[in-house]
Coordinates of C-alpha atoms in Angstrom, one line a residue:
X97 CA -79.5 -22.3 3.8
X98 CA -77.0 -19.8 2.8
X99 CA -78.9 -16.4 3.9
X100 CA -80.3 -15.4 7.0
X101 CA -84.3 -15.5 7.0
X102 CA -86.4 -12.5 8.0
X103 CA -87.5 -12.9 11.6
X104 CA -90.7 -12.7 13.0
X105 CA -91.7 -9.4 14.6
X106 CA -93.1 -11.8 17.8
X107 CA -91.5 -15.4 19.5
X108 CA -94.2 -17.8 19.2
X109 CA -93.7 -20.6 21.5
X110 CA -96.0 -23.1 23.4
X111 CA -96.5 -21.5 27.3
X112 CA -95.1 -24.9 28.7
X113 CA -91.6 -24.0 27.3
X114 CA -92.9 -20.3 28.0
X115 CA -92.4 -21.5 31.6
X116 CA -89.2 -23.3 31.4
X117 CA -87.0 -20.5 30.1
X118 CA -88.7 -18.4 32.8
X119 CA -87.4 -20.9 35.2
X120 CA -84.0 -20.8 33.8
X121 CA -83.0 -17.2 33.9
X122 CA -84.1 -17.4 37.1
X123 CA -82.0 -19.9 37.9
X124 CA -79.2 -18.5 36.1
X125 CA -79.2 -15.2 37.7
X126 CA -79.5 -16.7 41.0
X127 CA -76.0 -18.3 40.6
X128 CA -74.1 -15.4 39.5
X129 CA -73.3 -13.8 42.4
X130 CA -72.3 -9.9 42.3
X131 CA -69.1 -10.2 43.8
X132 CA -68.2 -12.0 40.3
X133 CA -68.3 -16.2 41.3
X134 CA -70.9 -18.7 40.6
X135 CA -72.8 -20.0 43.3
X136 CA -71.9 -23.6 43.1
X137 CA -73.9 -24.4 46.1
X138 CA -77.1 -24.0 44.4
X139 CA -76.1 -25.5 41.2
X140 CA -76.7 -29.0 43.6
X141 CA -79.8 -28.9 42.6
X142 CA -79.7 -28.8 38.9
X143 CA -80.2 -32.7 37.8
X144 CA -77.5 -34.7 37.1
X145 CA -78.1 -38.4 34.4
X146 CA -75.0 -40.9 35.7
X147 CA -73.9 -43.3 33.1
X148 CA -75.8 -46.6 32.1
X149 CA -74.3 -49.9 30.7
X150 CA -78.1 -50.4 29.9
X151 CA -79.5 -48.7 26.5
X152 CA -81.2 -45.5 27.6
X153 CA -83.3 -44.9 24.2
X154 CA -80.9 -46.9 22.3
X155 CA -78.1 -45.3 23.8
X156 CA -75.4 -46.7 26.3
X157 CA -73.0 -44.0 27.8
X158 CA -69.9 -44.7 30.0
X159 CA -67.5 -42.0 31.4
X160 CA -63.8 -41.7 30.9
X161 CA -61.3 -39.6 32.8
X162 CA -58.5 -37.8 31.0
X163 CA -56.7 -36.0 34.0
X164 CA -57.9 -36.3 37.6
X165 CA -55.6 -33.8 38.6
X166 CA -57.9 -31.3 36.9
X167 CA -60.6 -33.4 37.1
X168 CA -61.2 -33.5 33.0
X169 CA -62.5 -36.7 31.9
X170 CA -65.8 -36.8 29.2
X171 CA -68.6 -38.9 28.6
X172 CA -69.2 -42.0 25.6
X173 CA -72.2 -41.9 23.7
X174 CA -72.7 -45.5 21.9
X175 CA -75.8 -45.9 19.8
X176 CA -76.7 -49.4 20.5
X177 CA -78.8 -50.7 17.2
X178 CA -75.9 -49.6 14.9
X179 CA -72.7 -52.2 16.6
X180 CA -71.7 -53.3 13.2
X181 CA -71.3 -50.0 11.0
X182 CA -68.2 -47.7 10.7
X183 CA -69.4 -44.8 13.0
X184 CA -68.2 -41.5 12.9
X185 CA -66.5 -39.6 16.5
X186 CA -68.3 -36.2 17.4
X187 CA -66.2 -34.2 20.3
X188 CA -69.2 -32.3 21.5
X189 CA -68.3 -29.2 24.1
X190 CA -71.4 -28.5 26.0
X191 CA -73.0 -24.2 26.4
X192 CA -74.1 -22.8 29.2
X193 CA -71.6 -19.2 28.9
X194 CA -68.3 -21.7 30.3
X195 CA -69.3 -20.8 34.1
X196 CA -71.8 -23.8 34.6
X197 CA -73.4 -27.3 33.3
X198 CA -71.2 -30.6 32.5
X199 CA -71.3 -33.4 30.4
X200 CA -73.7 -35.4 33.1
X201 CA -76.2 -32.5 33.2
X202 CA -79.7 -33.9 32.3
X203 CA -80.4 -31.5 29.1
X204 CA -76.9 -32.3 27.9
X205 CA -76.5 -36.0 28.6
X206 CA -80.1 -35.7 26.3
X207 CA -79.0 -34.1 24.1
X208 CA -75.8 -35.9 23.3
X209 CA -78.2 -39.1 23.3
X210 CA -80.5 -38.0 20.8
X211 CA -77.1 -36.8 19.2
X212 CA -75.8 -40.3 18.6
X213 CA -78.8 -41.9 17.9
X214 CA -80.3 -39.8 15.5
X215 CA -76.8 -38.8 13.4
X216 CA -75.2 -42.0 13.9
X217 CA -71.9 -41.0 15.4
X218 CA -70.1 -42.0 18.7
X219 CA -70.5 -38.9 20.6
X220 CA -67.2 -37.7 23.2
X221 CA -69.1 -34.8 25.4
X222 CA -66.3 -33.0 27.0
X223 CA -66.9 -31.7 30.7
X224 CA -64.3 -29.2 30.9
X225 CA -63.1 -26.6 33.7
X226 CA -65.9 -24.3 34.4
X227 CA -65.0 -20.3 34.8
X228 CA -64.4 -17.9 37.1
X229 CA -62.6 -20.5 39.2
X230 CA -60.7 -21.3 35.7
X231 CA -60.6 -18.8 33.2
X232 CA -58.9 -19.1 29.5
X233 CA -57.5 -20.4 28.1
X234 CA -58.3 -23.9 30.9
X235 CA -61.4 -24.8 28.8
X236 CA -59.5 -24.4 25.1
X237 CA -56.5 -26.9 26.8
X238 CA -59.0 -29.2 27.7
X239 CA -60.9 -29.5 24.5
X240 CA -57.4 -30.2 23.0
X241 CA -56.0 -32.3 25.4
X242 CA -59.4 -34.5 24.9
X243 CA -58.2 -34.9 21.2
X244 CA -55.2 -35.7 22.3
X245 CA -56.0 -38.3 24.6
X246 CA -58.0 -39.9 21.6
X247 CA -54.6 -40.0 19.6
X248 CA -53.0 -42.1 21.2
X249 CA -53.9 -45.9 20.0
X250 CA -54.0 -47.3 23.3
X251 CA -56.0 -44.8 24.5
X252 CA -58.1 -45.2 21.9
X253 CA -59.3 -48.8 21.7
X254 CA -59.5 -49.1 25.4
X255 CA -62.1 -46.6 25.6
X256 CA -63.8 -46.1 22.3
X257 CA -66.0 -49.3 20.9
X258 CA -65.3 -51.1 18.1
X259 CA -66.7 -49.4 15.4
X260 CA -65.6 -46.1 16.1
X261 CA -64.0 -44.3 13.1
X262 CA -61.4 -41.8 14.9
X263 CA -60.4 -40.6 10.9
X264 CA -64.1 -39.1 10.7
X265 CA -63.7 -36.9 13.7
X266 CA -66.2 -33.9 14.0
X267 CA -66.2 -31.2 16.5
X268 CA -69.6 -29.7 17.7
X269 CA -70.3 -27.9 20.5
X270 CA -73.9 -25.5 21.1
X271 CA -73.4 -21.5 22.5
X272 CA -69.8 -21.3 24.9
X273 CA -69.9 -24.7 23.1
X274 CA -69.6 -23.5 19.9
X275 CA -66.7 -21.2 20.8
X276 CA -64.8 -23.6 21.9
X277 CA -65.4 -26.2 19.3
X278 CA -64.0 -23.1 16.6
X279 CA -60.9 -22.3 19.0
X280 CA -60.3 -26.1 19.3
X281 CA -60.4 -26.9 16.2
X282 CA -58.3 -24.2 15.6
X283 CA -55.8 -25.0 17.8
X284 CA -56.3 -28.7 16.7
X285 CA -55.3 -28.1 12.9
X286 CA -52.0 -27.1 13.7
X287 CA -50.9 -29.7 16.1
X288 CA -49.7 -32.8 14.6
X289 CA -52.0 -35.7 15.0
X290 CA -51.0 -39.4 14.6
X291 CA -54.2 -41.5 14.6
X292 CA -56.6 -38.5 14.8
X293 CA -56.4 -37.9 11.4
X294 CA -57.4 -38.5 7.5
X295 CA -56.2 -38.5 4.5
X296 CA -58.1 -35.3 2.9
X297 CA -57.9 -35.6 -0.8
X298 CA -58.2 -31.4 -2.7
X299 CA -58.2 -31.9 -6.3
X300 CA -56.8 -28.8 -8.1
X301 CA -58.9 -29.2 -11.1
X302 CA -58.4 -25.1 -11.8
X303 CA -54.7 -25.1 -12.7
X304 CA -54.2 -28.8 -13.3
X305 CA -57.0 -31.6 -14.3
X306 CA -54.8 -34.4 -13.3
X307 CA -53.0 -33.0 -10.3
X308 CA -54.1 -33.5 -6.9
X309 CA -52.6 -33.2 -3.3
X310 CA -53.4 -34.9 0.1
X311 CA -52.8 -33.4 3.3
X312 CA -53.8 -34.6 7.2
X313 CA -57.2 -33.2 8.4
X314 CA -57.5 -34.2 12.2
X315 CA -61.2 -32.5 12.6
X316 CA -63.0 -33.3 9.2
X317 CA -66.4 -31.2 10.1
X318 CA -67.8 -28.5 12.6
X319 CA -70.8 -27.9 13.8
X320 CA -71.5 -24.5 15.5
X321 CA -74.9 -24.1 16.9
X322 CA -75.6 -20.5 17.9
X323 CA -71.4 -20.3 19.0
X324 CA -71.3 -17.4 21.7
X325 CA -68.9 -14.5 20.4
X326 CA -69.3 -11.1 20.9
X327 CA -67.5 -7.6 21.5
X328 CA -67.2 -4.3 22.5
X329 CA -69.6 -2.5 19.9
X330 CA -73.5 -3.1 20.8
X331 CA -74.3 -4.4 17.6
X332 CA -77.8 -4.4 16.1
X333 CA -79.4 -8.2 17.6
X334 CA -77.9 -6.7 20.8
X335 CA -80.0 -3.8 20.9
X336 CA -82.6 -4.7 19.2
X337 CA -83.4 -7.9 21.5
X338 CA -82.1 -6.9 24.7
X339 CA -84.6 -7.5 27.4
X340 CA -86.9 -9.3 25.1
X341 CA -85.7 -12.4 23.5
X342 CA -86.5 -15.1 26.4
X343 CA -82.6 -16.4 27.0
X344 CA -79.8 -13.7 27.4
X345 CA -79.4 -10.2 28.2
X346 CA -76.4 -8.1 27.9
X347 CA -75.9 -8.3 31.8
X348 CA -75.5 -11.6 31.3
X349 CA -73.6 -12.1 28.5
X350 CA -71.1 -9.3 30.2
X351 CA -71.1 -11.3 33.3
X352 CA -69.9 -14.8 31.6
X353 CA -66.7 -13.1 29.8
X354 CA -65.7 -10.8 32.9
X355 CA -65.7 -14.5 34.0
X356 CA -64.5 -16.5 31.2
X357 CA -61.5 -13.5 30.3
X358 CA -57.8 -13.2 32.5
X359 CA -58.3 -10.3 34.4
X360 CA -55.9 -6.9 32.9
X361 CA -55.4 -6.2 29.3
X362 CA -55.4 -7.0 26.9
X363 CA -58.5 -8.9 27.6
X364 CA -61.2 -7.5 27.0
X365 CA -64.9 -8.2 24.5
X366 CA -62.8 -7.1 21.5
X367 CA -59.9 -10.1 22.1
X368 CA -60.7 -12.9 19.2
X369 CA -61.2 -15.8 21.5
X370 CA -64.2 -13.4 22.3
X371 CA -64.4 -11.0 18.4
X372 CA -63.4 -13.8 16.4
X373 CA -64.2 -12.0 13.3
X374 CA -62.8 -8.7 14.7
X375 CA -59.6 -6.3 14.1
X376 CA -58.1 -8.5 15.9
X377 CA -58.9 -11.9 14.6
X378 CA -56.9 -14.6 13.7
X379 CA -55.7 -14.9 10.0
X380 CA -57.2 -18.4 9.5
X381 CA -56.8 -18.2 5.4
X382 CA -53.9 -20.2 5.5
X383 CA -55.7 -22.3 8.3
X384 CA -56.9 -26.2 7.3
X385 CA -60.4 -25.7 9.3
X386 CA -62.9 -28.2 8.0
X387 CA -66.1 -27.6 6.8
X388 CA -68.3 -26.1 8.9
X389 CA -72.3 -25.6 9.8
X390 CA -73.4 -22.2 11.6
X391 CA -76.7 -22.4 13.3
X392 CA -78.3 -19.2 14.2
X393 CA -81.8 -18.2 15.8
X394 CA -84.1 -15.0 15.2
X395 CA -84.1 -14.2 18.5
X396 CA -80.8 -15.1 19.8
X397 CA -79.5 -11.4 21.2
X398 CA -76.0 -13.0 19.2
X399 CA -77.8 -13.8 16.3
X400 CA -75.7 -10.4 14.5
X401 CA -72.2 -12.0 16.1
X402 CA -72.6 -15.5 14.7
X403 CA -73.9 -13.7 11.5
X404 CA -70.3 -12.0 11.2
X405 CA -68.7 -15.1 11.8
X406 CA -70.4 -17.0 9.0
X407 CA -69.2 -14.4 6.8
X408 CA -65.6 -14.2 8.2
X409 CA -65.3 -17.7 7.4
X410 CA -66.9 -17.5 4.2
X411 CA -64.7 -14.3 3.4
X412 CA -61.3 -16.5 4.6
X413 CA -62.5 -19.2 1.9
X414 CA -63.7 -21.7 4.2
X415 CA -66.6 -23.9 3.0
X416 CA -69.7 -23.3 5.7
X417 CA -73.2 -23.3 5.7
X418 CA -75.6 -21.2 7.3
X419 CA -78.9 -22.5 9.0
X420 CA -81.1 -20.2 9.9
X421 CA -84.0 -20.5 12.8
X422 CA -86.0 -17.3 12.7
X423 CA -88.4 -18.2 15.1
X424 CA -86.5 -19.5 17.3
X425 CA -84.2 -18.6 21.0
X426 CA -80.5 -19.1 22.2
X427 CA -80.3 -22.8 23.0
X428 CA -83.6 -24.1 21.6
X429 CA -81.7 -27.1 20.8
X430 CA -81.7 -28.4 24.1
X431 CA -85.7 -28.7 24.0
X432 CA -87.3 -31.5 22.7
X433 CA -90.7 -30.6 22.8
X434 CA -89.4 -27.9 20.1
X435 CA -90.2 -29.0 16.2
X436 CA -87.1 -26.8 15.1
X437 CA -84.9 -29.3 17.6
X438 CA -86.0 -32.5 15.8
X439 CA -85.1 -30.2 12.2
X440 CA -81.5 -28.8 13.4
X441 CA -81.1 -33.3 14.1
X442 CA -81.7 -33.5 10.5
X443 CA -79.4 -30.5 9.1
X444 CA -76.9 -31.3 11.2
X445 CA -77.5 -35.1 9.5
X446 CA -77.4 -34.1 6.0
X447 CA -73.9 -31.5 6.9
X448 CA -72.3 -35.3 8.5
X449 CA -73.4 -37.3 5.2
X450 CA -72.0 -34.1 2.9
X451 CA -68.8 -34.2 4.3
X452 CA -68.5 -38.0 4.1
X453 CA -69.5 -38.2 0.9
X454 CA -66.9 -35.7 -0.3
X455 CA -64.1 -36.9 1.2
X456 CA -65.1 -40.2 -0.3
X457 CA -65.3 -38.9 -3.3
X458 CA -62.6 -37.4 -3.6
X459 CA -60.4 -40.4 -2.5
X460 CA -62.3 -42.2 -5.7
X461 CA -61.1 -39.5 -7.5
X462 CA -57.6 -39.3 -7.0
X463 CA -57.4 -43.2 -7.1
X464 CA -58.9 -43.2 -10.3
X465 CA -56.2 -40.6 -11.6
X466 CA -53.8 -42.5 -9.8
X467 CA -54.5 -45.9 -12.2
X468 CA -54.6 -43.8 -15.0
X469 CA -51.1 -42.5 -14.5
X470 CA -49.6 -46.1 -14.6
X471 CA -48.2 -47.6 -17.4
X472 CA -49.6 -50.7 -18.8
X473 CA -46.7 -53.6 -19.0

C-alpha cells in the first residue's frame, strides 16, 4: 500500500480488547512516577515467559547473554517444523516508549513466536537497557553491539542453529522498537561487517545495460511497525487524537523522551534520534539503508510522525512501503485476538519474500552478464 487510507471517524473494536487497553494505561501511568523514574517495583507484576527447550506452538526459544556487565543478552526464536530450510535472522527490538518491557515479557516473547513461525525466520529479540536509569544513546549501542556479537563466526554457530542464514539479516522492531531498529540499522550500515553481510547485487541498467556493481549490505530489510518519532510542533494526529485514541497521550509520549533524551541541550523533541525527518535529520541519501516496510494505524496519536518518515525516506530515494491500518491503535500488533494482527503477519511475509526474491534476482542477473562477458576458447 503506498498511500495512507482515510480513517474511520470512530475505533471499532471488540469490548474484551476494549478492556485490555484500559488496563494498560492504567498500568502504564501507574509506573511513571512524577519525580521522572519508572516504578520498577510494580513492573514485578507484569508476566514474564522463561525460555523452553520444548516447542511452544512450534517454537523453541533459548536465551543468550552478550555483556553481563550491562546485563544485555537477547532471546532465540527457532521455528521447530522448518530444521532443514535456509532461514532468514530477524533482530527484533521490542516497544514499550524504551522505559519498560523485555525480550521475556509475555506479549513479546508472543509475539516474536508467532514472528518466527508464521514468517519463517530465526528471530534475535533484543532486551536492551531500559530508560531513565539509561538514557541514549545505551539502547542504540546495544542494538549494535547485538549485531556485532552475531559477526563474529564463533559467536555465531555456537548460538544460532544450523540453518540460520546470518547474510539475510532483517531488523524489525514495533513503536520505541521501530526507532531503534531505523537508528540501528543506521548506525549498522556504516560499520564494517565481516560475516553479517551480503553480497547486494544494483544493476545500473539506466547508464549502462551491461554494467553492474556489488556492495556489502549487513541489514538486507526493515520493518518499522508504527516506529515512535516525534517533535516539538503538535502536529495534526497529535491534536486531533489526543485524549481519544485508546493507547498514548501527549503526557505520555513527553514523559518517555524526557526519559529516553540526556538531560541539557541540545536534546530536546526536535533532535533526529527523536525528528528523524526534521531540520535536523540525518542526510541518509548517500546512506545503504535497506528496504524498508512502515506500518502505521488510524488511530495511532503518531500516525502524522511515521507518515513524515515514510516520505523522508521515500524523498532520500530509499525503496519503502507503506501499510496502512486505519482502524486500528498504537501497538495493535501485540493482540492476537485482532484480525489486522494476523494481516500485518502476512505483509510483513510478502515484504521478507520481496526482498529475497530481488536480491536473488539480481545475483542471476549479474551472473548471467558475467558468462556473457567471457570469451569462448
Amino acid at each position: 500500500m503506498e498511500s495512507a487510507a482515510k480513517t474511520p471517524k470512530s475505533l471499532t473494536l471488540p469490548w474484551t480488547t476494549r478492556i485490555t487497553l484500559w488496563l494498560l494505561d492504567i498500568g502504564l501511568n501507574l509506573i511513571m512516577r512524577k519525580d521522572g523514574t519508572v516504578n520498577r517495583g510494580l513492573l514485578k507484576l507484569v508476566p514474564l515467559t522463561p525460555p523452553s527447550s520444548e516447542p511452544i506452538n512450534g517454537v523453541k526459544t533459548y536465551d543468550v547473554v552478550v555483556d553481563p556487565t550491562r546485563k544485555l543478552w537477547f532471546r532465540v526464536f527457532v521455528p521447530t517444523q522448518y530444521t532443514v530450510e535456509d532461514l532468514p535472522v530477524m533482530v527484533f527490538c521490542h516497544g514499550s516508549g524504551y522505559i519498560v518491557a523485555s525480550a521475556d515479557t509475555q506479549l513479546y516473547d508472543d509475539f516474536c513466536r508467532k514472528f518466527a513461525r508464521e514468517l519463517h525466520v530465526i528471530v534475535v529479540s533484543v532486551d536492551y537497557r531500559l530508560a531513565p536509569e539509561h538514557r541514549h544513546p545505551a539502547q542504540h549501542e546495544d542494538g549494535l553491539d547485538v549485531l556485532k556479537f552475531l559477526d563474529v563466526e564463533e559467536n555465531r554457530s555456537k548460538w544460532l542453529p544450523g540453518n540460520a542464514n546470518i547474510s539475510k539479516c532483517f531488523i524489525a522492531g514495533d513503536s520505541a522498537g521501530g526507532n531503534m531498529a531505523h537508528h540501528v540499522a543506521v548506525r549498522a550500515s556504516q560499520f564494517n561487517f565481516q560475516q553479517l553481510q551480503v553480497q547486494y547485487i544494483l544493476t545500473l541498467f539506466e547508464t549502462s545495460p551491461r554494467s553492474s556493481v556489488a556492495k556489502e549490505r549487513m541489514v538486507v530489510g526493515l520493518v518499522s511497525i508504527q516506529p515512535f518519532f516525534g517533535g516539538e510542533e503538535r502536529i495534526g494526529s497529535e491534536i486531533r487524537l489526543n485524549g481519544t485514541a485508546p493507547v498514548l497521550t501527549l503526557k505520555q509520549t513527553d514523559w518517555f523522551w524526557n526519559a529516553f533524551l540526556p538531560l541539557g541541550e541540545p536534546y530536546n523533541r526536535d533532535h533526529p534520534v527523536v525528528n528523524v525527518s526534521g531540520r535536523y535529520a540525518v542526510d541518509i541519501s548517500k546512506i545503504d539503508l535497506p528496504p524498508t516496510i512502515v506500518v502505521v494505524a488510524g488511530f495511532d496519536i503518531l500516525r502524522d510522525w511515521q507518515i513524515r518518515y515514510y516520505e523522508w525516506l521515500k524523498k532520500s530515494g530509499k525503496e519503502v512501503n507503506l501499510v496502512d491500518y486505519p482502524n486500528m491503535f498504537h501497538g495493535f500488533n501485540l493482540l492476537p485476538e485482532l484480525s489486522e494482527s494476523d494481516q500485518l503477519i502476512l505483509e510483513v511475509k510478502d515484504f521478507i519474500h520481496n526482498v529475497l526474491n530481488k536480491v536473488f534476482t539480481a545475483l542471476i542477473r549479474i551472473l548471467k552478464q558475467m558468462t556473457l562477458s567471457v570469451p569462448l576458447l
